[in-house]
Amino acid sequence: AFRYGQFDEGKARIVLDTTGPIAIAKAAMTNARSGPGVVLTIELKSTDAAAFGDGTGGGRKPPATAESPTDHVTPALPKRATAKPIIVIDPGHGGIDPGAVGAANLLEKDLVLTVSRRVWELLEQSGRYDIVMTRARDVFVSLSERLKISRQAGADLFISIHADSIEQAYAQSIKGATVYTLSERASDAEARAIAEKENASDLIAGLDVAGGEENDDVKNILLDLMKRETANFSAEFSRTLVAKLKSNISLSRDPERAAAFKVLRQTHAPSVLVELGYVSNPDESRQMQSARWQEKVAKSIVTAVDTYFSKRASVSR
């Protein structure tokens, strides 16, 4: 059986009830041949209960130790005076939530995980940081759990990595990377729309997030955060990252933006959300799938991290 319902204007959810555990073998969305609609095609395959639960993120417990990004969460040790900076890398979406679906069926969740793994490897090779991954394989992690991972790790910097898409009518002309910081008031209508889309990740997985998340307490936290030095550090890292990306990949028309992304609601750490580009743009989608492009992006992020912490170290002396 199946059920469906509308959450809000432009937001709906479909729930499939199956007789046993299943996995999504393939998913794609195309424009309808006639009319303004779209056609969503999902191919299902049978699986076992353990794999189904793992794919949805159900019943998962963080491992006791972690030595590589093959584990789900890397627990951080308590901070010491001489501790290395702790970097949290947050590959968006995952598991039941594919994120944006681009040209040639490129899935956002796969692209950002590949880039995030390479960032992890390069940062690890430098020996200068302790690195935490919110996910290191194809599993769903809720937005609140991503925030919890960052808090428990005692992050010094949080980098959420995503890719965007846009309706087919504009796909050929819209491309380029954008770096977002937190703001209760979006810098423009497009930034607000993107934040709403990314914030809907939990709804896609069927989580009930309507219970008071958008209350006055959250708004007060946002307002307070914007007054803290954390907001200034986030803006500083955003500028640094945009400068490093600019010399290696295409940027959007306005590459520094702000909006109320849930995953950036962190009073303890500077945080940014990077949209690597538009998977809906055929040319950019092809570039994104190349190892050379992914390497350039990963190195740009790592160079920005090095520059940011080098400045912080020089100021603290």
Tab-separated table of C-alpha atoms in Angstrom, residues 110-120 161 276 288 293-294 297-298 301:
chain	number	residue	atom	x	y	z
A	110	ASP	CA	27.135	9.894	-3.273
A	111	LEU	CA	28.991	12.916	-4.614
A	112	VAL	CA	29.309	14.697	-1.286
A	113	LEU	CA	30.384	11.520	0.499
A	114	THR	CA	33.182	10.969	-2.027
A	115	VAL	CA	34.416	14.555	-1.666
A	116	SER	CA	34.107	14.438	2.129
A	117	ARG	CA	36.156	11.242	2.328
A	118	ARG	CA	38.910	12.870	0.305
A	119	VAL	CA	38.870	15.947	2.563
A	120	TRP	CA	39.162	13.583	5.547
A	161	ILE	CA	29.073	19.526	2.226
A	276	LEU	CA	29.578	22.406	-4.407
A	288	MET	CA	31.611	16.793	-10.567
A	293	TRP	CA	37.406	17.978	-10.107
A	294	GLN	CA	36.805	16.218	-6.792
A	297	VAL	CA	37.550	20.759	-4.455
A	298	ALA	CA	38.942	18.672	-1.592
A	301	ILE	CA	38.670	22.971	1.382
